[in-house]
PDB file of C-alpha atoms in Angstrom:
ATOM      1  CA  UNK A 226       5.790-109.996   0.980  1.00  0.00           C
ATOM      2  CA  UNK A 227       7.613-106.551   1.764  1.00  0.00           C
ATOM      3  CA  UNK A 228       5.937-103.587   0.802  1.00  0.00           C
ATOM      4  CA  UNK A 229       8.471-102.765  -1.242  1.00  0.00           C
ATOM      5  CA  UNK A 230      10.821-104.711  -3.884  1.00  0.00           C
ATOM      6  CA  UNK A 231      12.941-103.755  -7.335  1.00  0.00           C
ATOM      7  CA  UNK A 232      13.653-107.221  -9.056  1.00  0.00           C
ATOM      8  CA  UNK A 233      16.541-106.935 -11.434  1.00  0.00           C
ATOM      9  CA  UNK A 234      16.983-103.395 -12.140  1.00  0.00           C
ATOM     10  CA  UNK A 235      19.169-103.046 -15.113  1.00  0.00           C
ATOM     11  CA  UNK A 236      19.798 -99.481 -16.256  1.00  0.00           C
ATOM     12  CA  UNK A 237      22.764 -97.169 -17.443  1.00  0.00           C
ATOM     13  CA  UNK A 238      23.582 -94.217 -19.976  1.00  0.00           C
ATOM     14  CA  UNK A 239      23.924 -94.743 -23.628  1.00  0.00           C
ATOM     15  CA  UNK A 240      25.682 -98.240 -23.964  1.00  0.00           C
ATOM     16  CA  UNK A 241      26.915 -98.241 -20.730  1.00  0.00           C
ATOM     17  CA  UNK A 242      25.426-100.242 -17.870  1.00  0.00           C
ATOM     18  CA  UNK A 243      25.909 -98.944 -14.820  1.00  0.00           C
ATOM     19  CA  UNK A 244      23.575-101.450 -12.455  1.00  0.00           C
ATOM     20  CA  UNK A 245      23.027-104.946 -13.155  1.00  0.00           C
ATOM     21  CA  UNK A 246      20.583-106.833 -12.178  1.00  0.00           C
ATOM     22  CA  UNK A 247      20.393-105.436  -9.190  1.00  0.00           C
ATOM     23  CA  UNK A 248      17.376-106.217  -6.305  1.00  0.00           C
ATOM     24  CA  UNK A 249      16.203-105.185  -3.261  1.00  0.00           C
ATOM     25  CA  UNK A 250      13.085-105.105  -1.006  1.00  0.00           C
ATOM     26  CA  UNK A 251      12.122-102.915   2.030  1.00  0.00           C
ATOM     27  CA  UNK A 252       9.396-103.243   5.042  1.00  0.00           C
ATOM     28  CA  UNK A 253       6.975-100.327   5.647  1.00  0.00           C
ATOM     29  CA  UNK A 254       8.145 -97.792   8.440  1.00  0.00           C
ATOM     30  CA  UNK A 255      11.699 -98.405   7.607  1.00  0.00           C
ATOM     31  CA  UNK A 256      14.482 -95.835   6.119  1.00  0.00           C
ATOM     32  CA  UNK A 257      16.730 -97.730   3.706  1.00  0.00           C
ATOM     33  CA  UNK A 258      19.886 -96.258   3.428  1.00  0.00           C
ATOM     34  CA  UNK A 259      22.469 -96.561   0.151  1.00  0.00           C
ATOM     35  CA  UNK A 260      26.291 -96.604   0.390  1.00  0.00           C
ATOM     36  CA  UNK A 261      29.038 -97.178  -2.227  1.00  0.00           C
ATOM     37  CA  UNK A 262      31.703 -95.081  -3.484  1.00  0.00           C
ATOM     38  CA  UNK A 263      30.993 -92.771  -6.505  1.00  0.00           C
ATOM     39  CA  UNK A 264      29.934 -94.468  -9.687  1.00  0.00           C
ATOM     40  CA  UNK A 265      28.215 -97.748  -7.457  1.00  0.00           C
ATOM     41  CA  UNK A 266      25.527 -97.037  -8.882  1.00  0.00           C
ATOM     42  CA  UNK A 267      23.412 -95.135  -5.982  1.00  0.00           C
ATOM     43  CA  UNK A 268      22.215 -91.968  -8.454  1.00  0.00           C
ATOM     44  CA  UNK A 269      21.506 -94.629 -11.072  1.00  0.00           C
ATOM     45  CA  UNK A 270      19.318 -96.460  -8.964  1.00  0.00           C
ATOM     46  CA  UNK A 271      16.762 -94.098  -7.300  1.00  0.00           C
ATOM     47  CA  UNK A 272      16.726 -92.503 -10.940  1.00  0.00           C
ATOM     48  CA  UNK A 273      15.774 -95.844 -11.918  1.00  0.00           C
ATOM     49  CA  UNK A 274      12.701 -95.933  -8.960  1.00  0.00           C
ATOM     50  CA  UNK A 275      10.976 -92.970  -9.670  1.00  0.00           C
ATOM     51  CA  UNK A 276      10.956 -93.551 -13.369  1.00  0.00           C
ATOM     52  CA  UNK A 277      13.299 -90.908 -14.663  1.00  0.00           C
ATOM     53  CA  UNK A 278      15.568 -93.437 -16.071  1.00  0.00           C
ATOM     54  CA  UNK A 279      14.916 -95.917 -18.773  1.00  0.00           C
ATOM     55  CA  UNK A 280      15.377 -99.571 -17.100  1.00  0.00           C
ATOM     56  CA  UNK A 281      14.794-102.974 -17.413  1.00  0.00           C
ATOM     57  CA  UNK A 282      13.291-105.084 -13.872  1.00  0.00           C
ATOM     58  CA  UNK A 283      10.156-104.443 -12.318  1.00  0.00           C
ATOM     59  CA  UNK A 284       9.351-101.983  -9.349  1.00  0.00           C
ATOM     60  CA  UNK A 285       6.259-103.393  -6.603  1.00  0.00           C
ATOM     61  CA  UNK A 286       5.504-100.860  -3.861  1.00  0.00           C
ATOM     62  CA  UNK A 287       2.624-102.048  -1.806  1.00  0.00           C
ATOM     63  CA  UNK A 288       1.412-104.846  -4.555  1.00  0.00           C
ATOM     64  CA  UNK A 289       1.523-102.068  -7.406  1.00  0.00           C
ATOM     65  CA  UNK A 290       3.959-102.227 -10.328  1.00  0.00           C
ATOM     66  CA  UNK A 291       5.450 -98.772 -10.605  1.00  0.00           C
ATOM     67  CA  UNK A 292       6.333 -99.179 -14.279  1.00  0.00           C
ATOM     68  CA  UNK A 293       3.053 -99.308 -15.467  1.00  0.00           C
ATOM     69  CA  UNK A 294       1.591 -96.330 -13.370  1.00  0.00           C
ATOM     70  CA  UNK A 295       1.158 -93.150 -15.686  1.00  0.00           C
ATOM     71  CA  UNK A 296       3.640 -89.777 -14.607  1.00  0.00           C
ATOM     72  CA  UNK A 297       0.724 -88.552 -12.592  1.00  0.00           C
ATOM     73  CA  UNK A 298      -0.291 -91.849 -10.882  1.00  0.00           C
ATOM     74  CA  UNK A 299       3.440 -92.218 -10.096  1.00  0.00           C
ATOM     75  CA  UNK A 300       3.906 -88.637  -8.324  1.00  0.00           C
ATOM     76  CA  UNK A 301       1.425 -89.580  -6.054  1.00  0.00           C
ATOM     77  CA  UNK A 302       3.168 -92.661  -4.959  1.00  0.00           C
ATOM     78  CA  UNK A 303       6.583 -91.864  -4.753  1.00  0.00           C
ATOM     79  CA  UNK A 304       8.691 -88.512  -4.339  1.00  0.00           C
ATOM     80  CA  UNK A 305      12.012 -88.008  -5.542  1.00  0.00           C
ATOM     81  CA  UNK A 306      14.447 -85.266  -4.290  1.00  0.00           C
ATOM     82  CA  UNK A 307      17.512 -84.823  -6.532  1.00  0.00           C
ATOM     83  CA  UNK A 308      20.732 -83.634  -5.451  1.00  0.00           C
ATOM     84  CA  UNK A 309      19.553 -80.102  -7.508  1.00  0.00           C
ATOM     85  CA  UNK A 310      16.162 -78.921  -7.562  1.00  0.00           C
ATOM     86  CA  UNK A 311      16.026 -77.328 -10.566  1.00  0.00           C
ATOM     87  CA  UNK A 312      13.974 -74.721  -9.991  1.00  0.00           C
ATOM     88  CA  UNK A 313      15.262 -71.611 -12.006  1.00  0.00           C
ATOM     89  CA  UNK A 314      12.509 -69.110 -11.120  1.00  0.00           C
ATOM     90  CA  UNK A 315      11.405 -66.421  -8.668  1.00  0.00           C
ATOM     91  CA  UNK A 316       9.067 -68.077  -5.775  1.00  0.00           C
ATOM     92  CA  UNK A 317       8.902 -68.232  -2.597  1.00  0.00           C
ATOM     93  CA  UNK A 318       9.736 -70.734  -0.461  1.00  0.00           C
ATOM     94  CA  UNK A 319       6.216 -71.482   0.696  1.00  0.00           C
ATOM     95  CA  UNK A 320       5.118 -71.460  -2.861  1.00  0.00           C
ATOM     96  CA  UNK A 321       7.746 -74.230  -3.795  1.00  0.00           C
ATOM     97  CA  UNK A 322       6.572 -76.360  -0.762  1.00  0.00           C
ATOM     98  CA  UNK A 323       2.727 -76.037  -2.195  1.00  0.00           C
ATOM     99  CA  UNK A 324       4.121 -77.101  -5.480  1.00  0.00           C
ATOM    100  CA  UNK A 325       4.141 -80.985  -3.207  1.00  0.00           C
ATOM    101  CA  UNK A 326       0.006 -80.658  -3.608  1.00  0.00           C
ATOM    102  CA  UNK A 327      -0.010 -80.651  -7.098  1.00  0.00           C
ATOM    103  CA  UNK A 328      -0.553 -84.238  -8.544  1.00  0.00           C
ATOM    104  CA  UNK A 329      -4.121 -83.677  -5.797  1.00  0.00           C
ATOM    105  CA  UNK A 330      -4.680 -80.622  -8.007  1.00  0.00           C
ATOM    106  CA  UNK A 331      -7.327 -80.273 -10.843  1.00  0.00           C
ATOM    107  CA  UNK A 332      -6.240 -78.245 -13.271  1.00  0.00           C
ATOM    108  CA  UNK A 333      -5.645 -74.840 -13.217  1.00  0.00           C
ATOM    109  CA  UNK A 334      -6.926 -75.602  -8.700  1.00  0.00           C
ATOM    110  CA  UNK A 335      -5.105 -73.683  -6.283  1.00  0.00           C
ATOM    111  CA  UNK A 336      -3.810 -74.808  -2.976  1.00  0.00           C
ATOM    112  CA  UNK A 337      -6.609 -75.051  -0.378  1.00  0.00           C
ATOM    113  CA  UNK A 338      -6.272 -72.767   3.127  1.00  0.00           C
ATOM    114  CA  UNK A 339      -5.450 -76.695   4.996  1.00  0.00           C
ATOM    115  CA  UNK A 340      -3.215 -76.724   2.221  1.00  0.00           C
ATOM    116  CA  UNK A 341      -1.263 -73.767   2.520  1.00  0.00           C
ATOM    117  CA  UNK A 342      -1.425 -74.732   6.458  1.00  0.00           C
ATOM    118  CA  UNK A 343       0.216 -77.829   6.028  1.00  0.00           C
ATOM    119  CA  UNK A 344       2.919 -76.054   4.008  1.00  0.00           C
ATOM    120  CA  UNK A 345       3.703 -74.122   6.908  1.00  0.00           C
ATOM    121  CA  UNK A 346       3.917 -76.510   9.230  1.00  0.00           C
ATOM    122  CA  UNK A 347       6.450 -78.480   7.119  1.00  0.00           C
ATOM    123  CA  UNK A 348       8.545 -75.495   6.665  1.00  0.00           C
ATOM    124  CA  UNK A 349       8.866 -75.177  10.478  1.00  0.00           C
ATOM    125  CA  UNK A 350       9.635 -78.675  10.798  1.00  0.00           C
ATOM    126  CA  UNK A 351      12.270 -78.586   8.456  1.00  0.00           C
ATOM    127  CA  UNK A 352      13.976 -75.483   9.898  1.00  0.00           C
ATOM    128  CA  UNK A 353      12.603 -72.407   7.908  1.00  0.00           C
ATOM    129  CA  UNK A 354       9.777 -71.508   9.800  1.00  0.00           C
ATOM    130  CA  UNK A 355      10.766 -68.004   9.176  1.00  0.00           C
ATOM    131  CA  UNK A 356      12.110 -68.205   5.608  1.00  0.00           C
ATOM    132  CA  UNK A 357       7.857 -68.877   4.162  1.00  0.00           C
ATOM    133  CA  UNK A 358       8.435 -65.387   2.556  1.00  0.00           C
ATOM    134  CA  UNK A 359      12.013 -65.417   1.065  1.00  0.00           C
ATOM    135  CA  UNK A 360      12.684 -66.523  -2.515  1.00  0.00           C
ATOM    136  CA  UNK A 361      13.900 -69.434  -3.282  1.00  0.00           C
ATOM    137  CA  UNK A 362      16.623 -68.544  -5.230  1.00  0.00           C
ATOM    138  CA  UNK A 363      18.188 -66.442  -2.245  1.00  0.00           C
ATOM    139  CA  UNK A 364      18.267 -69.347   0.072  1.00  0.00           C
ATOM    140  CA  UNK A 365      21.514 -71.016   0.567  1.00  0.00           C
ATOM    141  CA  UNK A 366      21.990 -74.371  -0.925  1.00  0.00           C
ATOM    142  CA  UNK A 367      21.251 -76.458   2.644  1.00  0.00           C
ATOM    143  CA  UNK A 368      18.042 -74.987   2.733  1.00  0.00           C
ATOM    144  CA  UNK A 369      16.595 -75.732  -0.681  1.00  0.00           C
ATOM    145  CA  UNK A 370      17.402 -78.976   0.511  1.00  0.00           C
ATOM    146  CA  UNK A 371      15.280 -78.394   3.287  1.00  0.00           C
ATOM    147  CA  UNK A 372      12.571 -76.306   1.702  1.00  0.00           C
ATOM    148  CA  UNK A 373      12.395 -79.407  -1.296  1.00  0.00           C
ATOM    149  CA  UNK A 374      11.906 -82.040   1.579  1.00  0.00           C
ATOM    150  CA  UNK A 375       9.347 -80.092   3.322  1.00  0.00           C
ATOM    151  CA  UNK A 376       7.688 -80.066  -0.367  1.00  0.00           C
ATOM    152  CA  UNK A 377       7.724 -83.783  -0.227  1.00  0.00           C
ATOM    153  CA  UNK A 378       6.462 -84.356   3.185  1.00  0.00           C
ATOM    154  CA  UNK A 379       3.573 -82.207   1.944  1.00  0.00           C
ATOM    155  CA  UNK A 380       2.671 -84.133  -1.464  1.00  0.00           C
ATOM    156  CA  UNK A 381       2.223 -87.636   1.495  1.00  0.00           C
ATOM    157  CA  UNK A 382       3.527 -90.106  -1.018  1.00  0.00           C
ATOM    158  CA  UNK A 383       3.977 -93.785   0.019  1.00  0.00           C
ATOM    159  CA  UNK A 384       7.997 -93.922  -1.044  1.00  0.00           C
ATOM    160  CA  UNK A 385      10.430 -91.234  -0.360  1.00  0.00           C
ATOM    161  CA  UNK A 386      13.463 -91.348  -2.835  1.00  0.00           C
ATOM    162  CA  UNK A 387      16.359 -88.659  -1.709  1.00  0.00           C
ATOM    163  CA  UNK A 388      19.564 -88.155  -3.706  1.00  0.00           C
ATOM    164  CA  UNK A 389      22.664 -87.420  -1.085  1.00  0.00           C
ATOM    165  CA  UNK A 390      19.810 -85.031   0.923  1.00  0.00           C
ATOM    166  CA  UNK A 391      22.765 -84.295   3.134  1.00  0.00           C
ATOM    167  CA  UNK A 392      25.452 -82.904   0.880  1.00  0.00           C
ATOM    168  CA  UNK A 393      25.091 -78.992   1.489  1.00  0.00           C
ATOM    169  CA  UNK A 394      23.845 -79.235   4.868  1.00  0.00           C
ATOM    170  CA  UNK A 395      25.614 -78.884   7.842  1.00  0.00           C
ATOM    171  CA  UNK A 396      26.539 -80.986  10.935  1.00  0.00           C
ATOM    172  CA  UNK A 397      23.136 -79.775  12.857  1.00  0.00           C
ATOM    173  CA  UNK A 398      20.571 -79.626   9.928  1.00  0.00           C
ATOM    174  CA  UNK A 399      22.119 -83.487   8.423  1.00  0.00           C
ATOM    175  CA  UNK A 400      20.802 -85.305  11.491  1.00  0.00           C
ATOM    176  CA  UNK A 401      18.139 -83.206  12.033  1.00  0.00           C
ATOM    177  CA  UNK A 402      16.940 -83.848   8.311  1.00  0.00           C
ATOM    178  CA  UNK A 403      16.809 -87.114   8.570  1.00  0.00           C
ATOM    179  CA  UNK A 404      15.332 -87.340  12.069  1.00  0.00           C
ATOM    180  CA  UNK A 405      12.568 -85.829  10.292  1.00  0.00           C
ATOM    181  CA  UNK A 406      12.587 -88.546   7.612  1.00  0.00           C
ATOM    182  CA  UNK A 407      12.168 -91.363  10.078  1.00  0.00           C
ATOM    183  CA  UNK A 408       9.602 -89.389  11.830  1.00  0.00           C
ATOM    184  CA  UNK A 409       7.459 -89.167   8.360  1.00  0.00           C
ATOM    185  CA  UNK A 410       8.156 -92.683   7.570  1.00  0.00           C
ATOM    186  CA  UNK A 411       7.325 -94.303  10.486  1.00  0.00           C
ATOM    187  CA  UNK A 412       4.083 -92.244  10.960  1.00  0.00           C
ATOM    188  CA  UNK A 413       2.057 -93.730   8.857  1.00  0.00           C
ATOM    189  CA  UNK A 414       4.299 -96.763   7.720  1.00  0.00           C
ATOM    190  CA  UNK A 415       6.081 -94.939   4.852  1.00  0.00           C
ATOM    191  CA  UNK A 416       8.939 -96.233   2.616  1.00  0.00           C
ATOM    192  CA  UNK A 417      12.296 -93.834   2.502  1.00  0.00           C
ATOM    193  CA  UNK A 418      15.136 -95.053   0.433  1.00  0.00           C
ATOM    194  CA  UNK A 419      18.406 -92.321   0.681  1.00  0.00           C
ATOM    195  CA  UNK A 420      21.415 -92.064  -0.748  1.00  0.00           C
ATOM    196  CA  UNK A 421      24.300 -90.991   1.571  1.00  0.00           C
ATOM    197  CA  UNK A 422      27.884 -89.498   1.124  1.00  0.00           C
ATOM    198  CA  UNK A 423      28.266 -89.436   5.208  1.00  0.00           C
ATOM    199  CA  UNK A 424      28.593 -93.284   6.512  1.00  0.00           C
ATOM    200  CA  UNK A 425      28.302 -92.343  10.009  1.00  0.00           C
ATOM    201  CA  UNK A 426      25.324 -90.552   9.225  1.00  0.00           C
ATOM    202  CA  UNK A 427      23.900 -93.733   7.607  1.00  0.00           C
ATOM    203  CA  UNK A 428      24.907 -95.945  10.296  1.00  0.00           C
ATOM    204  CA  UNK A 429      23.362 -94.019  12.920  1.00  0.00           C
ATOM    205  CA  UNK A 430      19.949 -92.538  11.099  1.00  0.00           C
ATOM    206  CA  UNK A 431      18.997 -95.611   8.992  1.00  0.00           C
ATOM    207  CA  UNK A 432      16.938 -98.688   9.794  1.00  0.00           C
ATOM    208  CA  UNK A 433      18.949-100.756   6.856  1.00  0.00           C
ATOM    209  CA  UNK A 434      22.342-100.033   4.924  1.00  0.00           C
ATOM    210  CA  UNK A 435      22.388-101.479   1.027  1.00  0.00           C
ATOM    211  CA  UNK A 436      26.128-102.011  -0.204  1.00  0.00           C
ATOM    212  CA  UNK A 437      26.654-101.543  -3.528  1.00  0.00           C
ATOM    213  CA  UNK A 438      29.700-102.057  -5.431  1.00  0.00           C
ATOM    214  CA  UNK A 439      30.016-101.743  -9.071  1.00  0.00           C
ATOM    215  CA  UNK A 440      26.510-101.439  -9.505  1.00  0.00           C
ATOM    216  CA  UNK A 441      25.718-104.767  -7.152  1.00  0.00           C
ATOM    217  CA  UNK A 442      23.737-105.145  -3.999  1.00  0.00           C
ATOM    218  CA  UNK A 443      26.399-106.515  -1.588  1.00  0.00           C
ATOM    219  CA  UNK A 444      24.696-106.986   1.074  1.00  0.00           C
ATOM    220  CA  UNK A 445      22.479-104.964   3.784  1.00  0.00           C
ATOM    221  CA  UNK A 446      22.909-104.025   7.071  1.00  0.00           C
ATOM    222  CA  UNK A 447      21.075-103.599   9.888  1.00  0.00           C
ATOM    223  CA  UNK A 448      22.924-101.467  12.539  1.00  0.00           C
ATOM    224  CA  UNK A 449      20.698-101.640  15.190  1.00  0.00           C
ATOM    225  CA  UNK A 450      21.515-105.659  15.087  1.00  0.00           C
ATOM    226  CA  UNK A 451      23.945-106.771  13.429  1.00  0.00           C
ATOM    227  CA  UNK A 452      27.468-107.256  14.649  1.00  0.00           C
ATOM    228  CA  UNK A 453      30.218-104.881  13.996  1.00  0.00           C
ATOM    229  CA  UNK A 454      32.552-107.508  12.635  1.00  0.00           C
ATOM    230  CA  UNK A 455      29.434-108.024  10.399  1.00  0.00           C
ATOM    231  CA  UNK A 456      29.354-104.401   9.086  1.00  0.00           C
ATOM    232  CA  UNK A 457      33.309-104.369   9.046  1.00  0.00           C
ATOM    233  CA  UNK A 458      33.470-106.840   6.571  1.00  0.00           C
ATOM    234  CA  UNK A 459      30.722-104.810   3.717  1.00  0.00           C
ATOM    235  CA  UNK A 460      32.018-101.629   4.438  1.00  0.00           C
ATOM    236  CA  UNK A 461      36.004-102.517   3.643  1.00  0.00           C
ATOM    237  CA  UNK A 462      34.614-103.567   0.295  1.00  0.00           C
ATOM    238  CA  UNK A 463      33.755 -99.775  -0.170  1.00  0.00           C
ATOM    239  CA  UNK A 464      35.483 -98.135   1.817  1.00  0.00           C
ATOM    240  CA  UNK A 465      38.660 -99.795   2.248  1.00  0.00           C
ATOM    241  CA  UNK A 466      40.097-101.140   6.433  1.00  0.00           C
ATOM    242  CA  UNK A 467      37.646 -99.560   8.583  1.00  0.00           C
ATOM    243  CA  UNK A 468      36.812 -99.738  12.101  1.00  0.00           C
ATOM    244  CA  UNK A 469      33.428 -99.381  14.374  1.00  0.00           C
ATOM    245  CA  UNK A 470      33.206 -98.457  17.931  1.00  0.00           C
ATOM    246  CA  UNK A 471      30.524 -97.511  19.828  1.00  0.00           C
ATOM    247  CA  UNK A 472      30.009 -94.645  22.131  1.00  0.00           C
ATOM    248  CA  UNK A 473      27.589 -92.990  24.004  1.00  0.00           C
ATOM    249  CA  UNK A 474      26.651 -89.080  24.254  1.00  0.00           C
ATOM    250  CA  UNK A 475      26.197 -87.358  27.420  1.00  0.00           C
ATOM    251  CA  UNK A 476      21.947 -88.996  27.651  1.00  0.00           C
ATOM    252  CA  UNK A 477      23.705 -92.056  26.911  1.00  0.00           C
ATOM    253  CA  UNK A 478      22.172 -92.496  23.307  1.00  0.00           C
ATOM    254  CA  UNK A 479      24.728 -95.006  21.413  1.00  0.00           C
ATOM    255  CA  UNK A 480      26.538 -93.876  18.482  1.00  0.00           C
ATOM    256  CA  UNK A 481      28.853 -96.083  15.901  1.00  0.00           C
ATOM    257  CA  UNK A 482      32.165 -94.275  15.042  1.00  0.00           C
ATOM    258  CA  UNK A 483      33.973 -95.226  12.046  1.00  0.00           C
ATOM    259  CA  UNK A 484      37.611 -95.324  11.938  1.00  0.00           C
ATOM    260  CA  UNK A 485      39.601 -95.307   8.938  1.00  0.00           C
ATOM    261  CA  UNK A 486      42.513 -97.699   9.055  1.00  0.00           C
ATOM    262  CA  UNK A 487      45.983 -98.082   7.372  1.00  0.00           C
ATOM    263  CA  UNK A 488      48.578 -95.919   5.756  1.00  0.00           C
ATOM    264  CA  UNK A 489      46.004 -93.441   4.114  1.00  0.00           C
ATOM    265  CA  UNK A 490      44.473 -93.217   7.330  1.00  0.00           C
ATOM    266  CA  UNK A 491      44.524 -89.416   8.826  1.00  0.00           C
TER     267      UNK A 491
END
């Protein structure tokens, strides 16, 4: 059985469905990450994962059935990062990250010294080793992206759901970010499932690639495997004639390249 599977996710806004019966499953130590063009349904299904959004299906991470997990018991299995944080308050960016250790908190507990050393330690693996002071507020929008995923490495959940992570970060920080992701994930045989805008990005950072068209699960790739005329074929259906080539960086790391094809082609 994989350690994690969503069996017929069906979920929308008001009376309109946006996925349908849609299904997946993952292995542990693997990132997962989701393509499709806007209004596929991506949003709409990590929403769906981490419980924010009314849905009908059933969620199994490691043999436990998400849906029936109270809002504590669920933060501690799975972490969400949204495309905004939310946060609308003075703190600083060592307090948000210590905000990850609060479904371990008692009430009214404060963070522990390990705790608060651990914080640390994921803000300088993130980048903002020396940002622990600044408020959040103040820091551009790339890094609360970063400071929010160092707040989730913190809180150790067992499924890591991101929304776009990469969307205000820039060329450096998006493949750092998600170097980091598969380092978490495959240290202790984690679950990550991402959304990303940047297909290159997915293609060359993720484990598996899950298609989805018009709120459908296409198909999934695996691009350290499969054939290009393979992935060719899925991504067309999103992202109309495409290319892949391969090339290699001057340590001779492979990289897939994809080419946009046809008269709207730059």
């Amino acid at each position: 059985m994989s350690g994690f599977q969503a069996k017929g996710i069906c979920a929308g806004y008001g009376a309109k469905r946006v996925i349908d019966g849609l299904s997946l499953s993952m292995e542990s130590g693997r990132v997962m990450g989701i393509l499709g063009a806007n209004g596929s349904g991506k949003t709409t299904l990590i929403k769906s994962i981490c419980g924010i959004l009314r849905h009908e299906g059933e969620c199994m991470l490691e043999g436990v059935t998400l849906e029936k997990l109270s809002a504590r018991q669920l933060a501690q299995k799975c972490s969400y990062i949204p495309q905004r944080s939310g946060i609308s308050i003075d703190l600083s960016a060592l307090d948000v990250v210590l905000m990850g250790f609060n479904p371990q908190l008692k009430l009214l507990a404060h963070p522990s010294a390990a705790m608060k050393k651990q914080a640390l330690e994921a803000l300088e693996m993130v980048g903002l080793g020396d940002r622990t002071q600044e408020n959040y507020l103040n820091l551009s929008e790339g890094q609360k992206q970063l400071c929010i995923l160092a707040r989730t490495l913190v809180a150790d959940s067992r499924l890591l759901l991101l929304d776009e992570p990469e969307s205000a970060l820039d060329f450096r920080f998006r493949y750092r970010m998600l170097s980091t992701i598969r380092d978490w994930v495959q240290s202790d045989g984690r679950f990550a499932l991402v959304t990303l805008h940047d297909p290159m990005l997915a293609l060359n950072g993720c484990d598996d690639l899950l298609i989805l068209k018009d709120g459908r699960n296409i198909g999934v790739l695996h691009p350290g495997t499969d054939s290009f005329e393979k992935m060719e074929e899925l991504l067309c259906a999103v992202y109309g004639r495409v290319s892949l080539v391969s090339c290699a960086d001057r340590t001779g790391r492979r990289h897939i390249v994809m080419l946009k094809e046809g008269e709207d082609a730059l």
